[in-house]
GROMACS .gro file of C-alpha atoms in nm:
model
  255
    1UNK     CA    1  -0.006  -0.029   0.024
    2UNK     CA    2   0.290   0.236   0.037
    3UNK     CA    3   0.374   0.246  -0.328
    4UNK     CA    4   0.038   0.453  -0.418
    5UNK     CA    5   0.063   0.638  -0.107
    6UNK     CA    6   0.396   0.743   0.034
    7UNK     CA    7   0.653   0.651  -0.246
    8UNK     CA    8   0.415   0.791  -0.494
    9UNK     CA    9   0.388   1.128  -0.317
   10UNK     CA   10   0.803   1.138  -0.283
   11UNK     CA   11   0.859   1.052  -0.663
   12UNK     CA   12   0.578   1.315  -0.757
   13UNK     CA   13   0.782   1.580  -0.552
   14UNK     CA   14   1.124   1.489  -0.690
   15UNK     CA   15   1.278   1.595  -1.002
   16UNK     CA   16   1.138   1.400  -1.257
   17UNK     CA   17   1.362   1.526  -1.528
   18UNK     CA   18   1.602   1.288  -1.705
   19UNK     CA   19   1.827   1.434  -1.994
   20UNK     CA   20   1.547   1.668  -2.083
   21UNK     CA   21   1.248   1.423  -2.074
   22UNK     CA   22   0.999   1.403  -1.807
   23UNK     CA   23   0.979   1.061  -1.645
   24UNK     CA   24   0.624   0.933  -1.560
   25UNK     CA   25   0.585   0.874  -1.167
   26UNK     CA   26   0.507   0.510  -1.231
   27UNK     CA   27   0.848   0.460  -1.390
   28UNK     CA   28   1.012   0.436  -1.054
   29UNK     CA   29   0.797   0.103  -1.005
   30UNK     CA   30   0.973  -0.061  -1.275
   31UNK     CA   31   1.303  -0.055  -1.036
   32UNK     CA   32   1.102  -0.281  -0.776
   33UNK     CA   33   0.969  -0.489  -1.049
   34UNK     CA   34   1.329  -0.580  -1.153
   35UNK     CA   35   1.464  -0.735  -0.829
   36UNK     CA   36   1.131  -0.964  -0.851
   37UNK     CA   37   1.211  -1.086  -1.183
   38UNK     CA   38   1.565  -1.176  -1.113
   39UNK     CA   39   1.540  -1.311  -0.773
   40UNK     CA   40   1.247  -1.540  -0.805
   41UNK     CA   41   1.413  -1.795  -1.031
   42UNK     CA   42   1.731  -1.776  -0.842
   43UNK     CA   43   1.560  -1.848  -0.511
   44UNK     CA   44   1.385  -2.136  -0.672
   45UNK     CA   45   1.679  -2.271  -0.787
   46UNK     CA   46   1.854  -2.250  -0.443
   47UNK     CA   47   1.536  -2.373  -0.265
   48UNK     CA   48   1.548  -2.676  -0.509
   49UNK     CA   49   1.913  -2.761  -0.461
   50UNK     CA   50   1.923  -2.724  -0.062
   51UNK     CA   51   1.612  -2.854   0.019
   52UNK     CA   52   1.506  -3.110  -0.226
   53UNK     CA   53   1.679  -3.396  -0.053
   54UNK     CA   54   1.600  -3.303   0.302
   55UNK     CA   55   1.301  -3.077   0.336
   56UNK     CA   56   1.251  -2.949   0.703
   57UNK     CA   57   0.950  -2.715   0.591
   58UNK     CA   58   1.115  -2.415   0.749
   59UNK     CA   59   1.253  -2.246   0.458
   60UNK     CA   60   0.919  -2.075   0.310
   61UNK     CA   61   0.865  -1.932   0.684
   62UNK     CA   62   1.246  -1.793   0.696
   63UNK     CA   63   1.177  -1.622   0.352
   64UNK     CA   64   0.859  -1.457   0.490
   65UNK     CA   65   1.062  -1.348   0.778
   66UNK     CA   66   1.358  -1.204   0.586
   67UNK     CA   67   1.120  -1.053   0.329
   68UNK     CA   68   0.920  -0.876   0.603
   69UNK     CA   69   1.268  -0.740   0.762
   70UNK     CA   70   1.345  -0.619   0.408
   71UNK     CA   71   1.027  -0.433   0.380
   72UNK     CA   72   1.050  -0.288   0.710
   73UNK     CA   73   1.392  -0.172   0.604
   74UNK     CA   74   1.265  -0.017   0.291
   75UNK     CA   75   1.019   0.196   0.469
   76UNK     CA   76   1.317   0.297   0.704
   77UNK     CA   77   1.541   0.417   0.410
   78UNK     CA   78   1.232   0.583   0.257
   79UNK     CA   79   1.210   0.784   0.595
   80UNK     CA   80   1.574   0.899   0.547
   81UNK     CA   81   1.545   0.970   0.195
   82UNK     CA   82   1.261   1.187   0.259
   83UNK     CA   83   1.476   1.394   0.498
   84UNK     CA   84   1.741   1.388   0.245
   85UNK     CA   85   1.506   1.538  -0.032
   86UNK     CA   86   1.412   1.842   0.179
   87UNK     CA   87   1.777   1.951   0.180
   88UNK     CA   88   1.760   2.021  -0.214
   89UNK     CA   89   1.651   2.332  -0.334
   90UNK     CA   90   1.265   2.347  -0.472
   91UNK     CA   91   1.222   2.397  -0.877
   92UNK     CA   92   0.912   2.400  -1.058
   93UNK     CA   93   0.822   2.093  -1.248
   94UNK     CA   94   0.505   2.055  -1.483
   95UNK     CA   95   0.312   1.700  -1.368
   96UNK     CA   96  -0.026   1.643  -1.552
   97UNK     CA   97  -0.082   2.000  -1.686
   98UNK     CA   98  -0.005   2.133  -1.349
   99UNK     CA   99   0.324   2.330  -1.228
  100UNK     CA  100   0.452   2.183  -0.889
  101UNK     CA  101   0.707   2.326  -0.674
  102UNK     CA  102   0.923   2.009  -0.600
  103UNK     CA  103   1.266   1.919  -0.490
  104UNK     CA  104   1.558   1.925  -0.728
  105UNK     CA  105   1.641   1.601  -0.577
  106UNK     CA  106   1.682   1.335  -0.889
  107UNK     CA  107   1.406   1.090  -0.825
  108UNK     CA  108   1.686   0.804  -0.897
  109UNK     CA  109   1.784   0.884  -0.526
  110UNK     CA  110   1.475   0.693  -0.420
  111UNK     CA  111   1.600   0.362  -0.593
  112UNK     CA  112   1.729   0.192  -0.285
  113UNK     CA  113   1.388   0.193  -0.114
  114UNK     CA  114   1.222   0.054  -0.435
  115UNK     CA  115   1.476  -0.202  -0.475
  116UNK     CA  116   1.453  -0.333  -0.135
  117UNK     CA  117   1.071  -0.320  -0.176
  118UNK     CA  118   1.123  -0.544  -0.492
  119UNK     CA  119   1.344  -0.771  -0.255
  120UNK     CA  120   1.085  -0.832  -0.018
  121UNK     CA  121   0.811  -0.869  -0.282
  122UNK     CA  122   1.040  -1.177  -0.447
  123UNK     CA  123   1.087  -1.331  -0.106
  124UNK     CA  124   0.709  -1.314   0.052
  125UNK     CA  125   0.485  -1.350  -0.261
  126UNK     CA  126   0.625  -1.673  -0.352
  127UNK     CA  127   0.655  -1.815  -0.023
  128UNK     CA  128   0.296  -1.727   0.069
  129UNK     CA  129   0.176  -1.871  -0.225
  130UNK     CA  130   0.359  -2.211  -0.158
  131UNK     CA  131   0.219  -2.235   0.178
  132UNK     CA  132  -0.113  -2.167   0.064
  133UNK     CA  133  -0.127  -2.428  -0.230
  134UNK     CA  134   0.147  -2.701  -0.233
  135UNK     CA  135   0.166  -2.754   0.169
  136UNK     CA  136  -0.198  -2.784   0.221
  137UNK     CA  137  -0.442  -3.062   0.162
  138UNK     CA  138  -0.550  -3.087  -0.198
  139UNK     CA  139  -0.921  -3.064  -0.113
  140UNK     CA  140  -0.876  -2.730   0.036
  141UNK     CA  141  -0.609  -2.573  -0.201
  142UNK     CA  142  -0.881  -2.350  -0.375
  143UNK     CA  143  -0.994  -2.235  -0.041
  144UNK     CA  144  -0.666  -2.151   0.100
  145UNK     CA  145  -0.580  -1.937  -0.222
  146UNK     CA  146  -0.891  -1.742  -0.174
  147UNK     CA  147  -0.806  -1.681   0.189
  148UNK     CA  148  -0.470  -1.542   0.064
  149UNK     CA  149  -0.629  -1.300  -0.164
  150UNK     CA  150  -0.860  -1.220   0.103
  151UNK     CA  151  -0.624  -1.131   0.355
  152UNK     CA  152  -0.425  -0.932   0.059
  153UNK     CA  153  -0.730  -0.704   0.035
  154UNK     CA  154  -0.767  -0.699   0.404
  155UNK     CA  155  -0.412  -0.544   0.413
  156UNK     CA  156  -0.480  -0.296   0.170
  157UNK     CA  157  -0.774  -0.180   0.397
  158UNK     CA  158  -0.532  -0.169   0.678
  159UNK     CA  159  -0.298   0.031   0.525
  160UNK     CA  160  -0.559   0.253   0.387
  161UNK     CA  161  -0.673   0.297   0.761
  162UNK     CA  162  -0.322   0.398   0.901
  163UNK     CA  163  -0.292   0.654   0.628
  164UNK     CA  164  -0.603   0.830   0.743
  165UNK     CA  165  -0.551   0.803   1.123
  166UNK     CA  166  -0.198   0.952   1.045
  167UNK     CA  167  -0.350   1.212   0.842
  168UNK     CA  168  -0.636   1.267   1.097
  169UNK     CA  169  -0.438   1.237   1.396
  170UNK     CA  170  -0.129   1.482   1.303
  171UNK     CA  171  -0.406   1.745   1.149
  172UNK     CA  172  -0.202   1.676   0.808
  173UNK     CA  173   0.141   1.697   0.944
  174UNK     CA  174   0.227   1.351   0.833
  175UNK     CA  175   0.049   1.393   0.507
  176UNK     CA  176   0.027   1.763   0.400
  177UNK     CA  177  -0.102   1.928   0.082
  178UNK     CA  178   0.292   2.058   0.046
  179UNK     CA  179   0.517   1.772   0.116
  180UNK     CA  180   0.800   1.983   0.204
  181UNK     CA  181   0.630   2.153   0.484
  182UNK     CA  182   0.498   1.808   0.626
  183UNK     CA  183   0.659   1.562   0.814
  184UNK     CA  184   0.623   1.237   0.601
  185UNK     CA  185   0.947   1.082   0.725
  186UNK     CA  186   0.761   1.036   1.074
  187UNK     CA  187   0.498   0.824   0.926
  188UNK     CA  188   0.732   0.610   0.745
  189UNK     CA  189   0.945   0.573   1.079
  190UNK     CA  190   0.603   0.475   1.254
  191UNK     CA  191   0.509   0.211   0.985
  192UNK     CA  192   0.845   0.067   1.006
  193UNK     CA  193   0.831   0.012   1.361
  194UNK     CA  194   0.468  -0.145   1.331
  195UNK     CA  195   0.638  -0.379   1.063
  196UNK     CA  196   0.927  -0.482   1.287
  197UNK     CA  197   0.665  -0.558   1.564
  198UNK     CA  198   0.463  -0.758   1.317
  199UNK     CA  199   0.775  -0.958   1.177
  200UNK     CA  200   0.882  -1.056   1.570
  201UNK     CA  201   0.516  -1.198   1.610
  202UNK     CA  202   0.531  -1.412   1.317
  203UNK     CA  203   0.877  -1.512   1.407
  204UNK     CA  204   0.761  -1.616   1.748
  205UNK     CA  205   0.489  -1.864   1.581
  206UNK     CA  206   0.672  -1.937   1.250
  207UNK     CA  207   0.878  -2.232   1.470
  208UNK     CA  208   0.540  -2.418   1.508
  209UNK     CA  209   0.492  -2.469   1.154
  210UNK     CA  210   0.545  -2.822   1.045
  211UNK     CA  211   0.542  -2.971   0.677
  212UNK     CA  212   0.287  -3.246   0.751
  213UNK     CA  213   0.302  -3.353   0.388
  214UNK     CA  214   0.690  -3.422   0.444
  215UNK     CA  215   0.626  -3.578   0.774
  216UNK     CA  216   0.386  -3.806   0.626
  217UNK     CA  217   0.600  -3.914   0.355
  218UNK     CA  218   0.855  -3.965   0.591
  219UNK     CA  219   0.650  -4.194   0.791
  220UNK     CA  220   0.550  -4.372   0.508
  221UNK     CA  221   0.888  -4.421   0.350
  222UNK     CA  222   1.007  -4.552   0.720
  223UNK     CA  223   0.710  -4.826   0.744
  224UNK     CA  224   0.777  -4.994   0.415
  225UNK     CA  225   1.063  -5.221   0.559
  226UNK     CA  226   0.850  -5.336   0.828
  227UNK     CA  227   0.540  -5.378   0.612
  228UNK     CA  228   0.749  -5.605   0.388
  229UNK     CA  229   0.879  -5.811   0.667
  230UNK     CA  230   0.549  -5.864   0.793
  231UNK     CA  231   0.402  -5.958   0.447
  232UNK     CA  232   0.713  -6.215   0.434
  233UNK     CA  233   0.627  -6.337   0.754
  234UNK     CA  234   0.256  -6.408   0.705
  235UNK     CA  235   0.356  -6.589   0.380
  236UNK     CA  236   0.577  -6.812   0.562
  237UNK     CA  237   0.316  -6.885   0.794
  238UNK     CA  238   0.058  -6.952   0.524
  239UNK     CA  239   0.286  -7.158   0.319
  240UNK     CA  240   0.347  -7.349   0.615
  241UNK     CA  241  -0.009  -7.425   0.705
  242UNK     CA  242  -0.078  -7.522   0.352
  243UNK     CA  243   0.199  -7.767   0.407
  244UNK     CA  244   0.039  -7.931   0.717
  245UNK     CA  245  -0.297  -7.985   0.599
  246UNK     CA  246  -0.183  -8.118   0.269
  247UNK     CA  247  -0.222  -8.475   0.169
  248UNK     CA  248   0.080  -8.715   0.193
  249UNK     CA  249   0.336  -8.656  -0.059
  250UNK     CA  250   0.518  -8.910  -0.272
  251UNK     CA  251   0.851  -8.954  -0.257
  252UNK     CA  252   0.890  -8.791  -0.587
  253UNK     CA  253   0.720  -8.513  -0.437
  254UNK     CA  254   0.917  -8.482  -0.150
  255UNK     CA  255   1.249  -8.487  -0.293
   0.00000   0.00000   0.00000
């Protein structure tokens, strides 16, 4: 939710001119997509190599924790970038047929927070999909994916609630009409602290997660030799009882 609310505000109030060409505000979003395209195949290869032979089931939760920490770091960097942006002199910039007074700081100075956001997305999204689809019973996979979408939507509403609460509680100081006169960085630091608390809460309960599918598979594989031995003993007993109940054999049949 911080891309359309906070990060876009920073980008709109930064210098979008690049070699005489005005970049669109959404161009910065490409920077957060590039890590997602690069890291997802790499993480998939690492996960296949490290956890294919001995999967403990904890790798998805580890990725989610690291991704949440990276997202919190991205918001923290956005707060420092906002402080850094205010140190630049203001210039006029035309945006959507309207002349705005913005900071002369190039918008590419905001690239680190977009990169960290893309890294967090690459770590969290595939892991959540893995937990919601592959590691649940087959009959409720569709329901689990619907719940994942439901909670994503609930997260968007919660983010909008935080923005509205911060705007009303500070009388527009954290989300002012003129960004250089407000304290947007305070909202970023406040949000980063909430994300750290959320990550800590998730980490405290993540150790309870068990890959039941892997455990059942291991138990089944472990019981195979015992099942074969029992079947072999039953076959021997059955063969012995058949011999005892059979008629007297001829000398040729006995040999």
